[in-house]
Amino acid sequence: MAPLGTCEEIVALLAPHNTAPDGSGPQGMGEELGMAVLYGPGFVVEMPLTAGEGGAGNGEISQIMVTVTDEDFAWSVLMRLCRQLQWKMLDPESGRTFG
């Protein structure tokens, strides 16, 4: 699986889609230790704060988890995000792939 980028790169890629961390926690990525949490319209994104060269948050990330909290808002944004970034999403419950 090809890496999506570093945590910093992914945050920058998601920013135009109104998705960002809330600024809490020691690194501004949420209170959960070792995990970055970003909030978008109708969904929450979680990704590991991986260590790489130069310190925490600099390692390559190959997967992120998206939890839909409001289907009416989330799906159009997530489909546009996948199309523009050429990403794929997998629904683990149904096995369907999106994007």
PDB file of N, CA, C and O in Angstrom, residues 1 7 10 18 20-21 25 29 36 41 43 51-52 56 61 80-81 84-85 94-96 98:
ATOM      1  N   MET A   1       0.842  -1.170   0.000  1.00  0.00           N
ATOM      2  CA  MET A   1       0.000   0.000   0.000  1.00  0.00           C
ATOM      3  C   MET A   1       0.897   1.246   0.000  1.00  0.00           C
ATOM      4  O   MET A   1       1.795   1.362   0.829  1.00  0.00           O
ATOM      5  N   CYS A   7       1.961  12.909   8.677  1.00  0.00           N
ATOM      6  CA  CYS A   7       0.831  13.516   9.380  1.00  0.00           C
ATOM      7  C   CYS A   7       0.672  14.978   8.959  1.00  0.00           C
ATOM      8  O   CYS A   7      -0.438  15.424   8.639  1.00  0.00           O
ATOM      9  N   ILE A  10      -0.744  15.160   5.403  1.00  0.00           N
ATOM     10  CA  ILE A  10      -2.157  14.787   5.347  1.00  0.00           C
ATOM     11  C   ILE A  10      -3.032  15.902   5.905  1.00  0.00           C
ATOM     12  O   ILE A  10      -4.078  16.218   5.334  1.00  0.00           O
ATOM     13  N   ASN A  18     -12.191  21.495   4.662  1.00  0.00           N
ATOM     14  CA  ASN A  18     -12.734  21.929   5.945  1.00  0.00           C
ATOM     15  C   ASN A  18     -12.522  20.869   7.029  1.00  0.00           C
ATOM     16  O   ASN A  18     -13.402  20.592   7.832  1.00  0.00           O
ATOM     17  N   ALA A  20      -9.699  19.599   9.986  1.00  0.00           N
ATOM     18  CA  ALA A  20      -8.511  20.032  10.726  1.00  0.00           C
ATOM     19  C   ALA A  20      -8.565  19.518  12.160  1.00  0.00           C
ATOM     20  O   ALA A  20      -9.643  19.181  12.662  1.00  0.00           O
ATOM     21  N   PRO A  21      -7.406  19.478  12.841  1.00  0.00           N
ATOM     22  CA  PRO A  21      -7.413  19.142  14.266  1.00  0.00           C
ATOM     23  C   PRO A  21      -8.012  20.296  15.062  1.00  0.00           C
ATOM     24  O   PRO A  21      -8.074  21.427  14.576  1.00  0.00           O
ATOM     25  N   GLY A  25      -4.341  19.297  23.091  1.00  0.00           N
ATOM     26  CA  GLY A  25      -3.246  18.364  23.325  1.00  0.00           C
ATOM     27  C   GLY A  25      -1.885  18.996  23.138  1.00  0.00           C
ATOM     28  O   GLY A  25      -1.761  20.117  22.650  1.00  0.00           O
ATOM     29  N   MET A  29      -2.998  18.117  18.118  1.00  0.00           N
ATOM     30  CA  MET A  29      -3.670  17.106  17.304  1.00  0.00           C
ATOM     31  C   MET A  29      -4.662  16.277  18.111  1.00  0.00           C
ATOM     32  O   MET A  29      -5.051  15.197  17.681  1.00  0.00           O
ATOM     33  N   ALA A  36      -3.526  11.347  16.008  1.00  0.00           N
ATOM     34  CA  ALA A  36      -3.998  12.661  15.555  1.00  0.00           C
ATOM     35  C   ALA A  36      -5.479  12.523  15.225  1.00  0.00           C
ATOM     36  O   ALA A  36      -5.886  11.569  14.563  1.00  0.00           O
ATOM     37  N   PRO A  41     -16.615  17.979   8.080  1.00  0.00           N
ATOM     38  CA  PRO A  41     -18.069  18.096   8.051  1.00  0.00           C
ATOM     39  C   PRO A  41     -18.750  16.722   8.048  1.00  0.00           C
ATOM     40  O   PRO A  41     -18.760  16.034   7.032  1.00  0.00           O
ATOM     41  N   PHE A  43     -17.743  14.012   9.738  1.00  0.00           N
ATOM     42  CA  PHE A  43     -16.848  12.876   9.938  1.00  0.00           C
ATOM     43  C   PHE A  43     -15.659  13.250  10.820  1.00  0.00           C
ATOM     44  O   PHE A  43     -15.352  14.414  11.010  1.00  0.00           O
ATOM     45  N   ALA A  51       6.511   8.070  14.336  1.00  0.00           N
ATOM     46  CA  ALA A  51       7.843   8.666  14.395  1.00  0.00           C
ATOM     47  C   ALA A  51       8.577   8.351  13.109  1.00  0.00           C
ATOM     48  O   ALA A  51       8.431   7.282  12.541  1.00  0.00           O
ATOM     49  N   GLY A  52       9.315   9.286  12.632  1.00  0.00           N
ATOM     50  CA  GLY A  52      10.131   9.093  11.439  1.00  0.00           C
ATOM     51  C   GLY A  52      11.425   9.853  11.645  1.00  0.00           C
ATOM     52  O   GLY A  52      11.748  10.261  12.747  1.00  0.00           O
ATOM     53  N   ALA A  56       8.617  12.865  16.026  1.00  0.00           N
ATOM     54  CA  ALA A  56       7.212  12.434  15.985  1.00  0.00           C
ATOM     55  C   ALA A  56       6.443  13.176  14.906  1.00  0.00           C
ATOM     56  O   ALA A  56       6.662  14.351  14.654  1.00  0.00           O
ATOM     57  N   ILE A  61       2.432   7.643   6.696  1.00  0.00           N
ATOM     58  CA  ILE A  61       1.185   7.011   7.114  1.00  0.00           C
ATOM     59  C   ILE A  61       0.558   6.370   5.881  1.00  0.00           C
ATOM     60  O   ILE A  61       0.412   7.017   4.847  1.00  0.00           O
ATOM     61  N   ARG A  80     -15.632  13.669  -2.866  1.00  0.00           N
ATOM     62  CA  ARG A  80     -14.827  14.696  -3.539  1.00  0.00           C
ATOM     63  C   ARG A  80     -13.369  14.598  -3.104  1.00  0.00           C
ATOM     64  O   ARG A  80     -12.453  14.677  -3.919  1.00  0.00           O
ATOM     65  N   LEU A  81     -13.144  14.378  -1.816  1.00  0.00           N
ATOM     66  CA  LEU A  81     -11.791  14.236  -1.274  1.00  0.00           C
ATOM     67  C   LEU A  81     -11.085  13.048  -1.944  1.00  0.00           C
ATOM     68  O   LEU A  81      -9.953  13.178  -2.404  1.00  0.00           O
ATOM     69  N   GLN A  84     -10.300  13.890  -5.683  1.00  0.00           N
ATOM     70  CA  GLN A  84      -9.230  14.873  -5.871  1.00  0.00           C
ATOM     71  C   GLN A  84      -7.870  14.353  -5.432  1.00  0.00           C
ATOM     72  O   GLN A  84      -6.858  14.665  -6.053  1.00  0.00           O
ATOM     73  N   LEU A  85      -7.824  13.573  -4.360  1.00  0.00           N
ATOM     74  CA  LEU A  85      -6.545  13.078  -3.843  1.00  0.00           C
ATOM     75  C   LEU A  85      -6.186  11.699  -4.390  1.00  0.00           C
ATOM     76  O   LEU A  85      -5.122  11.180  -4.086  1.00  0.00           O
ATOM     77  N   SER A  94     -19.190  -3.608   5.090  1.00  0.00           N
ATOM     78  CA  SER A  94     -19.789  -4.137   3.858  1.00  0.00           C
ATOM     79  C   SER A  94     -18.744  -4.659   2.875  1.00  0.00           C
ATOM     80  O   SER A  94     -19.078  -5.397   1.954  1.00  0.00           O
ATOM     81  N   GLY A  95     -17.478  -4.217   3.020  1.00  0.00           N
ATOM     82  CA  GLY A  95     -16.438  -4.603   2.073  1.00  0.00           C
ATOM     83  C   GLY A  95     -16.428  -3.754   0.812  1.00  0.00           C
ATOM     84  O   GLY A  95     -15.617  -3.974  -0.072  1.00  0.00           O
ATOM     85  N   ARG A  96     -17.336  -2.761   0.739  1.00  0.00           N
ATOM     86  CA  ARG A  96     -17.397  -1.891  -0.443  1.00  0.00           C
ATOM     87  C   ARG A  96     -16.251  -0.904  -0.438  1.00  0.00           C
ATOM     88  O   ARG A  96     -15.820  -0.420   0.594  1.00  0.00           O
ATOM     89  N   PHE A  98     -14.838   2.797  -2.008  1.00  0.00           N
ATOM     90  CA  PHE A  98     -15.284   4.078  -2.537  1.00  0.00           C
ATOM     91  C   PHE A  98     -14.086   4.841  -3.065  1.00  0.00           C
ATOM     92  O   PHE A  98     -12.999   4.695  -2.576  1.00  0.00           O
TER      93      PHE A  98
END
